[in-house]
Amino acid sequence: MQTNDLLSPSAAPTASVHRGAVIIRSARVIVTCPGRNFVTLKIETDQGVYGIGDATLNGREKSVVAYLEEHVIPTLIGKDAQRIEDIWQYLYRGAYWRRGPVTMTAIAAVDTALWDIKAKLAGMPLYQLLGGRSRDGVLVYGHANGLDIEHTVDEVGRYKEMGYRAIRAQSGIPGVKGAYGVGRGDMYYEPADGTLPTETLWNTTAYLSYAPKLFEKLRDTHGFGIELLHDVHHRLTPIEAGRLGKDLEPYRLFWMEDSTPAENQEAFRLIRQHTTTPLAVGEIFNTIWDCKDLIQNQLIDYIRTTVVHAGGITHLRRIADLASMYQVRTGSHGATDLSPVCMGAALHFDTWVPNFGIQEYMRHTPETDEVFLHDYSFKDGYLHVGDTPGHGVDIDEALAAKYPYEPKQLPIARLQDGSMWNW
Ligand code: GCO
Ligand code: MG
């Protein structure tokens, strides 16, 4: 145990502090609502360098705040901020209670902040520490949401004009109250809308006959020179998903997302047997164990885990490496409830990761962009990271304080007969 570079060797089995350590002096959680709620962890070191990490879990924000404040922050003080892997293992193994969205979001926030610190100390943009650039820009997809087919077709046209090369299309469905993905205003689709969950009504039969018509019209109008994506948002059974995938084959989707709930990973085998439409899943996964079977059995094409909900860069890298062995590519979640801090870190990850597929990009409101200053930028369908040391995103704390937390929850879905369904 006693080696020359130990500053304070100790008999106790705690992590030793080595020469050159960068000590965590404080950490705190910042909650702000510039149009929607965001939770941010800020870690400060004795060298004056600080890092920030996104800790936002939509509709469950305060659980992560409590987890961080009550259980994580006290254990960070005095640790060497450079020991990212050891701190990750400490928070994961050390909690005894492994996995779950709250735990993994809290770990992700710490991990992201520590990578930010390490990259700032190195004087490098984060992607350099991961292994450097694999590509010039990060292909992103935007969200075209319409009240009906005509409207959605127009919205896709608008996204094309803005320069997008890949567009997700969602449409209202006649007879379905509150179909998933229909925007409430221009550009900013935002599902978390009530202090209590809004009740929506789902109708699988109406959806299954409507969705192929939407994509038929989209291809007729916009041709095949643009990538189209679609999110089913967990609404179908595996055999229904197989049928939809088959019906959508003529329209060559980039992917069909979350077509059935994925707690049972084996369910995707059935979908796979019926369709060549590429499958994407994983925005609600939080560890490699949620997608291990899906990946190893090549039941999916894109894995959608992202920095903030899957344990940070340290864990996302493990998922991506496993996926790369099976030709599964990344397609990280990037809805507006993932803050610009997550987006910044995700873009550095995407710039490096060899088996990159695509990155979701729902633009944040101007108020959000003012609170979270960032150096990434959009051009011709791609997002580009900047060269600021770290992940390139910072928080204006004074401005953040002007937007206090507003309790909001995600909707729920019921079937026509009143039974609960998957939102
Ligand atoms: C997506 C997602 C989101 C989620 C939202 C929940 O593909 O972007 O499905 O729209 O519903 O992130 O908080
Ligand atoms: Mg989704």
Coordinates of C-alpha atoms and ligand atoms in Angstrom, one line a residue:
M1 CA 0.0 0.0 0.0
Q2 CA 2.8 2.4 0.8
T3 CA 4.3 3.8 -2.4
N4 CA 6.6 6.8 -2.8
D5 CA 4.0 9.1 -4.3
L6 CA 1.5 8.7 -1.6
L7 CA 1.0 11.9 0.4
S8 CA -0.9 10.4 3.2
P9 CA -0.7 6.7 3.3
S10 CA -3.2 5.3 5.6
A11 CA -4.1 1.8 6.9
A12 CA -7.8 2.5 6.3
P13 CA -9.2 1.1 3.0
T14 CA -10.0 4.6 1.6
A15 CA -8.8 5.9 -1.7
S16 CA -5.4 7.5 -1.1
V17 CA -4.7 11.0 -2.2
H18 CA -1.7 11.2 -4.5
R19 CA 0.7 13.9 -5.4
G20 CA -0.9 16.2 -8.1
A21 CA -4.4 15.6 -6.7
V22 CA -7.1 18.1 -7.5
I23 CA -9.3 18.1 -4.5
I24 CA -13.0 18.6 -4.7
R25 CA -13.8 21.4 -2.3
S26 CA -17.5 21.8 -2.8
A27 CA -20.4 20.6 -4.9
R28 CA -23.9 22.0 -5.2
V29 CA -27.1 21.5 -7.2
I30 CA -28.6 24.3 -9.2
V31 CA -32.3 24.0 -10.2
T32 CA -33.7 26.4 -12.8
C33 CA -36.7 26.7 -15.0
P34 CA -36.0 28.9 -18.1
G35 CA -39.1 27.6 -19.9
R36 CA -38.6 24.0 -18.4
N37 CA -36.9 22.5 -15.4
F38 CA -33.2 21.7 -15.4
V39 CA -31.0 20.3 -12.6
T40 CA -27.3 21.0 -12.8
L41 CA -24.5 19.8 -10.6
K42 CA -21.5 22.1 -10.1
I43 CA -18.3 20.7 -8.7
E44 CA -15.5 23.0 -7.5
T45 CA -11.9 22.1 -6.9
D46 CA -9.1 23.6 -4.9
Q47 CA -7.4 24.6 -8.1
G48 CA -10.2 27.0 -9.0
V49 CA -11.3 24.8 -11.9
Y50 CA -14.9 23.7 -11.8
G51 CA -17.1 21.4 -13.8
I52 CA -20.8 21.0 -14.4
G53 CA -23.0 18.0 -15.2
D54 CA -26.7 17.7 -16.2
A55 CA -28.9 15.9 -13.6
T56 CA -32.3 16.4 -15.2
L57 CA -34.8 13.6 -15.0
N58 CA -38.0 14.9 -16.5
G59 CA -41.0 15.1 -14.1
R60 CA -38.8 13.5 -11.3
E61 CA -36.3 16.3 -10.9
K62 CA -36.4 16.6 -7.1
S63 CA -35.6 12.9 -6.5
V64 CA -32.3 13.4 -8.2
V65 CA -31.7 16.7 -6.3
A66 CA -32.3 14.8 -3.0
Y67 CA -30.1 11.9 -4.1
L68 CA -27.3 14.2 -4.9
E69 CA -27.6 16.4 -1.9
E70 CA -28.3 13.8 0.7
H71 CA -26.2 10.9 -0.5
V72 CA -23.6 11.8 -3.1
I73 CA -22.2 15.3 -2.4
P74 CA -21.0 14.6 1.2
T75 CA -18.9 11.7 -0.2
L76 CA -17.3 13.8 -2.9
I77 CA -15.7 16.4 -0.7
G78 CA -12.0 15.8 -0.3
K79 CA -11.8 13.3 -3.2
D80 CA -9.4 13.7 -6.1
A81 CA -11.5 15.0 -9.0
Q82 CA -9.1 13.4 -11.5
R83 CA -10.1 9.9 -10.4
I84 CA -13.2 9.7 -12.6
E85 CA -13.3 5.9 -12.9
D86 CA -12.8 5.3 -9.2
I87 CA -15.5 7.8 -8.2
W88 CA -17.8 6.2 -10.7
Q89 CA -17.2 2.8 -9.2
Y90 CA -17.6 4.2 -5.7
L91 CA -21.0 5.7 -6.5
Y92 CA -22.2 2.6 -8.4
R93 CA -20.9 -0.3 -6.4
G94 CA -20.7 1.7 -3.2
A95 CA -24.4 2.5 -3.2
Y96 CA -25.2 -1.2 -2.9
W97 CA -28.6 -0.4 -4.6
R98 CA -27.5 -0.5 -8.2
R99 CA -29.0 1.0 -11.4
G100 CA -32.3 2.8 -11.8
P101 CA -32.9 6.2 -13.4
V102 CA -32.5 8.3 -10.2
T103 CA -29.2 6.7 -9.2
M104 CA -27.8 6.7 -12.7
T105 CA -28.7 10.3 -13.4
A106 CA -27.0 11.4 -10.2
I107 CA -23.9 9.4 -11.2
A108 CA -24.0 10.9 -14.7
A109 CA -24.0 14.4 -13.3
V110 CA -20.9 13.7 -11.2
D111 CA -19.2 11.9 -14.1
T112 CA -19.9 14.7 -16.6
A113 CA -18.7 17.4 -14.2
L114 CA -15.5 15.4 -13.6
W115 CA -14.8 15.0 -17.3
D116 CA -15.4 18.7 -17.7
I117 CA -12.8 19.4 -15.0
K118 CA -10.3 16.9 -16.5
A119 CA -10.5 18.4 -19.9
K120 CA -10.2 21.9 -18.5
L121 CA -7.1 20.9 -16.6
A122 CA -5.7 19.4 -19.8
G123 CA -6.6 22.6 -21.7
M124 CA -8.4 20.4 -24.3
P125 CA -11.9 20.0 -25.6
L126 CA -13.3 16.8 -24.1
Y127 CA -13.4 14.8 -27.4
Q128 CA -9.6 15.0 -27.4
L129 CA -9.4 13.1 -24.1
L130 CA -11.7 10.4 -25.4
G131 CA -9.5 9.7 -28.4
G132 CA -9.9 12.6 -30.7
R133 CA -12.1 13.3 -33.7
S134 CA -13.7 10.5 -35.7
R135 CA -15.8 12.9 -37.8
D136 CA -16.1 16.6 -38.9
G137 CA -19.6 17.1 -37.6
V138 CA -22.4 15.3 -35.7
L139 CA -25.4 14.4 -37.9
V140 CA -28.6 15.4 -36.0
Y141 CA -32.3 14.9 -36.5
G142 CA -34.9 17.5 -35.7
H143 CA -38.6 17.1 -34.8
A144 CA -41.3 18.0 -37.3
N145 CA -44.6 17.7 -35.4
G146 CA -48.0 18.4 -37.1
L147 CA -51.7 18.3 -36.1
D148 CA -52.4 16.1 -39.1
I149 CA -50.7 14.7 -42.2
E150 CA -50.8 18.0 -44.2
H151 CA -49.4 19.9 -41.3
T152 CA -46.6 17.4 -40.7
V153 CA -45.7 17.4 -44.3
D154 CA -45.3 21.2 -44.2
E155 CA -43.3 21.0 -41.0
V156 CA -40.9 18.5 -42.6
G157 CA -40.5 21.0 -45.4
R158 CA -39.7 23.7 -42.9
Y159 CA -37.0 21.6 -41.3
K160 CA -35.5 20.9 -44.7
E161 CA -35.3 24.6 -45.3
M162 CA -33.5 25.0 -42.0
G163 CA -30.8 22.7 -43.3
Y164 CA -31.7 19.4 -41.6
R165 CA -30.8 16.2 -43.4
A166 CA -32.6 13.9 -41.0
I167 CA -36.1 14.7 -39.6
R168 CA -38.4 12.9 -37.2
A169 CA -42.0 13.1 -38.2
Q170 CA -44.9 12.8 -35.8
S171 CA -48.6 13.6 -36.5
G172 CA -51.9 14.0 -34.7
I173 CA -54.3 11.2 -35.4
P174 CA -58.0 11.8 -36.0
G175 CA -59.9 10.4 -33.0
V176 CA -56.8 10.2 -30.8
K177 CA -56.8 12.8 -28.0
G178 CA -53.2 14.0 -27.3
A179 CA -51.3 11.6 -29.7
Y180 CA -47.6 11.5 -28.8
G181 CA -45.3 14.0 -30.3
V182 CA -47.7 16.7 -31.4
G183 CA -46.2 20.1 -30.7
R184 CA -48.0 22.8 -28.8
G185 CA -46.2 25.7 -30.4
D186 CA -43.7 26.3 -33.1
M187 CA -40.4 24.3 -32.7
Y188 CA -40.7 23.5 -29.0
Y189 CA -42.5 20.2 -28.3
E190 CA -42.7 19.9 -24.6
P191 CA -44.6 16.9 -23.0
A192 CA -44.2 17.7 -19.3
D193 CA -47.1 20.1 -18.9
G194 CA -49.1 19.7 -15.8
T195 CA -48.6 19.8 -12.0
L196 CA -50.5 16.5 -12.2
P197 CA -50.1 14.2 -15.2
T198 CA -52.3 15.1 -18.2
E199 CA -54.5 12.2 -19.4
T200 CA -54.2 11.3 -23.0
L201 CA -56.2 8.6 -24.9
W202 CA -54.6 6.0 -27.2
N203 CA -56.1 4.1 -30.1
T204 CA -53.7 1.5 -31.7
T205 CA -56.1 0.7 -34.6
A206 CA -56.3 4.3 -35.7
Y207 CA -52.6 4.8 -35.4
L208 CA -51.6 1.7 -37.3
S209 CA -53.7 2.7 -40.3
Y210 CA -52.6 6.4 -40.1
A211 CA -48.9 6.2 -39.7
P212 CA -48.1 4.5 -43.1
K213 CA -50.2 7.1 -44.8
L214 CA -48.1 9.9 -43.2
F215 CA -44.9 8.4 -44.5
E216 CA -46.4 7.7 -48.0
K217 CA -47.3 11.4 -48.2
L218 CA -44.0 12.5 -46.9
R219 CA -42.0 10.5 -49.5
D220 CA -44.4 11.7 -52.3
T221 CA -43.8 15.3 -51.3
H222 CA -40.2 15.4 -50.2
G223 CA -38.7 12.4 -52.0
F224 CA -36.1 10.0 -50.7
G225 CA -33.2 12.4 -50.4
I226 CA -33.8 13.1 -46.7
E227 CA -33.7 10.7 -43.7
L228 CA -37.0 10.2 -42.0
L229 CA -37.4 8.9 -38.5
H230 CA -40.4 8.0 -36.3
D231 CA -41.0 7.4 -32.6
V232 CA -43.8 5.0 -31.6
H233 CA -43.2 5.8 -28.0
H234 CA -43.8 2.4 -26.5
R235 CA -47.4 2.1 -27.7
L236 CA -47.5 -1.2 -29.6
T237 CA -47.2 -4.9 -28.8
P238 CA -44.3 -6.8 -30.5
I239 CA -46.5 -8.3 -33.2
E240 CA -48.2 -4.9 -33.9
A241 CA -44.7 -3.3 -34.1
G242 CA -43.7 -6.0 -36.6
R243 CA -46.7 -5.1 -38.7
L244 CA -46.0 -1.4 -38.6
G245 CA -42.3 -1.9 -39.4
K246 CA -43.4 -4.0 -42.5
D247 CA -45.9 -1.4 -43.6
L248 CA -43.3 1.3 -43.4
E249 CA -40.6 -0.6 -45.4
P250 CA -41.5 1.1 -48.7
Y251 CA -40.7 4.5 -47.1
R252 CA -37.2 3.6 -46.0
L253 CA -37.1 5.0 -42.5
F254 CA -33.8 5.7 -40.9
W255 CA -35.4 4.1 -37.8
M256 CA -38.6 3.2 -36.0
E257 CA -38.1 4.1 -32.3
D258 CA -39.4 2.5 -29.1
S259 CA -42.0 0.4 -30.9
T260 CA -42.7 -1.7 -27.9
P261 CA -41.7 -1.4 -24.2
A262 CA -38.3 -3.0 -23.8
E263 CA -38.2 -4.3 -20.2
N264 CA -38.3 -7.7 -21.9
Q265 CA -35.4 -7.4 -24.3
E266 CA -36.4 -10.7 -26.0
A267 CA -39.6 -9.0 -27.3
F268 CA -37.5 -7.4 -30.1
R269 CA -36.7 -10.8 -31.6
L270 CA -40.3 -11.0 -32.7
I271 CA -40.3 -7.6 -34.3
R272 CA -37.0 -8.3 -36.0
Q273 CA -38.3 -11.5 -37.6
H274 CA -41.0 -9.5 -39.3
T275 CA -39.3 -6.3 -40.6
T276 CA -36.2 -4.8 -42.1
T277 CA -37.1 -1.3 -40.9
P278 CA -34.2 -0.4 -38.6
L279 CA -35.0 -0.4 -34.9
A280 CA -33.9 2.1 -32.2
V281 CA -34.4 1.9 -28.5
G282 CA -32.9 2.9 -25.2
E283 CA -33.8 6.5 -24.2
I284 CA -35.2 5.2 -20.9
F285 CA -32.4 2.7 -20.3
N286 CA -29.8 3.6 -17.7
T287 CA -27.2 0.8 -17.8
I288 CA -25.5 -1.6 -20.2
W289 CA -27.6 -4.4 -18.5
D290 CA -30.8 -2.9 -20.0
C291 CA -29.5 -3.4 -23.6
K292 CA -26.9 -6.2 -23.3
D293 CA -29.2 -8.9 -24.8
L294 CA -30.6 -6.5 -27.4
I295 CA -27.1 -5.7 -28.6
Q296 CA -25.5 -9.1 -28.3
N297 CA -28.4 -10.7 -30.2
Q298 CA -28.4 -7.9 -32.8
L299 CA -32.1 -7.2 -32.2
I300 CA -31.6 -3.5 -32.6
D301 CA -29.7 -1.2 -35.0
Y302 CA -29.4 2.0 -32.8
I303 CA -28.9 2.3 -29.1
R304 CA -30.4 5.6 -27.7
T305 CA -28.9 5.7 -24.2
T306 CA -27.4 9.2 -23.5
V307 CA -25.0 10.8 -21.1
V308 CA -27.4 12.1 -18.5
H309 CA -29.6 9.0 -18.0
A310 CA -27.0 6.3 -18.5
G311 CA -24.3 7.0 -16.0
G312 CA -22.3 9.7 -17.8
I313 CA -19.6 9.4 -20.4
T314 CA -17.8 6.7 -18.5
H315 CA -20.7 4.3 -18.7
L316 CA -22.0 5.4 -22.1
R317 CA -18.6 4.5 -23.5
R318 CA -18.9 1.0 -22.3
I319 CA -22.3 0.6 -23.9
A320 CA -21.0 2.0 -27.2
D321 CA -18.0 -0.3 -27.1
L322 CA -20.2 -3.3 -26.6
A323 CA -22.5 -2.1 -29.4
S324 CA -19.6 -1.6 -31.8
M325 CA -18.9 -5.3 -31.7
Y326 CA -22.3 -6.1 -33.1
Q327 CA -22.6 -3.2 -35.7
V328 CA -25.1 -1.4 -33.5
R329 CA -24.7 2.3 -33.7
T330 CA -25.4 5.2 -31.3
G331 CA -28.4 7.5 -31.6
S332 CA -28.5 9.3 -28.4
H333 CA -31.7 10.8 -26.9
G334 CA -31.6 14.6 -27.1
A335 CA -35.1 15.9 -26.3
T336 CA -35.4 19.4 -24.7
D337 CA -35.6 17.9 -21.2
L338 CA -31.9 17.0 -21.6
S339 CA -30.1 20.3 -20.8
P340 CA -27.5 22.0 -23.0
V341 CA -25.0 20.6 -20.5
C342 CA -26.0 17.0 -21.5
M343 CA -26.0 18.1 -25.2
G344 CA -22.5 19.6 -25.0
A345 CA -21.1 16.4 -23.4
A346 CA -23.0 14.2 -25.8
L347 CA -21.6 16.1 -28.8
H348 CA -18.1 15.5 -27.6
F349 CA -18.9 11.9 -27.2
D350 CA -20.5 11.8 -30.7
T351 CA -17.5 13.5 -32.2
W352 CA -15.3 10.7 -31.0
V353 CA -17.4 7.5 -30.8
P354 CA -16.4 5.3 -33.8
N355 CA -19.9 3.6 -34.1
F356 CA -21.8 6.9 -34.2
G357 CA -25.2 6.8 -36.0
I358 CA -27.1 10.0 -35.3
Q359 CA -27.9 12.5 -32.5
E360 CA -31.4 13.7 -31.6
Y361 CA -31.5 17.5 -31.4
M362 CA -34.6 19.3 -30.2
R363 CA -33.7 23.0 -30.0
H364 CA -33.8 24.6 -26.6
T365 CA -35.7 27.9 -26.1
P366 CA -33.7 31.2 -26.2
E367 CA -34.2 31.5 -22.4
T368 CA -32.6 28.1 -21.9
D369 CA -29.7 29.0 -24.3
E370 CA -29.1 32.2 -22.3
V371 CA -28.8 30.4 -19.0
F372 CA -26.6 27.6 -20.4
L373 CA -24.0 29.3 -22.5
H374 CA -22.5 26.9 -25.0
D375 CA -20.1 26.8 -27.9
Y376 CA -21.7 24.1 -30.1
S377 CA -23.4 25.3 -33.2
F378 CA -25.7 24.0 -36.0
K379 CA -24.8 24.1 -39.7
D380 CA -26.2 22.3 -42.7
G381 CA -27.8 19.4 -40.6
Y382 CA -24.8 18.9 -38.4
L383 CA -23.9 20.1 -34.9
H384 CA -20.3 21.1 -34.3
V385 CA -18.5 21.1 -31.0
G386 CA -16.2 24.1 -30.2
D387 CA -12.7 24.0 -29.0
T388 CA -13.2 25.5 -25.5
P389 CA -11.5 23.3 -22.9
G390 CA -14.0 21.0 -21.2
H391 CA -17.4 20.1 -22.7
G392 CA -18.0 23.7 -23.7
V393 CA -21.1 24.5 -21.7
D394 CA -21.4 26.8 -18.7
I395 CA -24.2 28.0 -16.5
D396 CA -25.0 31.7 -15.7
E397 CA -26.0 31.2 -12.1
A398 CA -27.4 34.7 -11.6
L399 CA -29.7 34.3 -14.5
A400 CA -30.6 30.8 -13.5
A401 CA -31.8 32.1 -10.1
K402 CA -34.4 34.2 -11.9
Y403 CA -36.2 31.1 -13.1
P404 CA -37.5 29.2 -10.0
Y405 CA -38.5 25.5 -10.2
E406 CA -42.0 24.8 -11.5
P407 CA -43.4 21.3 -10.7
K408 CA -44.4 19.6 -13.9
Q409 CA -45.1 15.9 -14.7
L410 CA -45.2 13.8 -17.9
P411 CA -48.6 12.8 -19.3
I412 CA -50.2 9.3 -18.9
A413 CA -52.0 7.3 -21.6
R414 CA -55.3 5.3 -21.3
L415 CA -57.1 3.1 -23.9
Q416 CA -60.6 3.9 -25.0
D417 CA -62.1 1.7 -22.3
G418 CA -60.1 3.5 -19.6
S419 CA -57.3 1.0 -19.0
M420 CA -53.8 2.4 -18.4
W421 CA -51.5 2.1 -21.3
N422 CA -47.9 3.1 -22.0
W423 CA -47.4 6.9 -22.6
Ligands
GCO1 C1 -37.7 11.5 -27.8 C2 -38.5 11.2 -26.5 C3 -39.0 12.4 -25.8 C4 -39.5 11.9 -24.4 C5 -39.1 12.9 -23.3 C6 -39.6 12.4 -22.0 O1 -37.6 10.6 -28.6 O2 -37.3 12.6 -27.9 O3 -39.4 10.1 -26.7 O4 -39.9 13.1 -26.5 O5 -40.8 11.6 -24.4 O6 -37.8 13.1 -23.4 O7 -39.0 13.2 -21.0
MG2 MG -38.3 8.8 -28.0

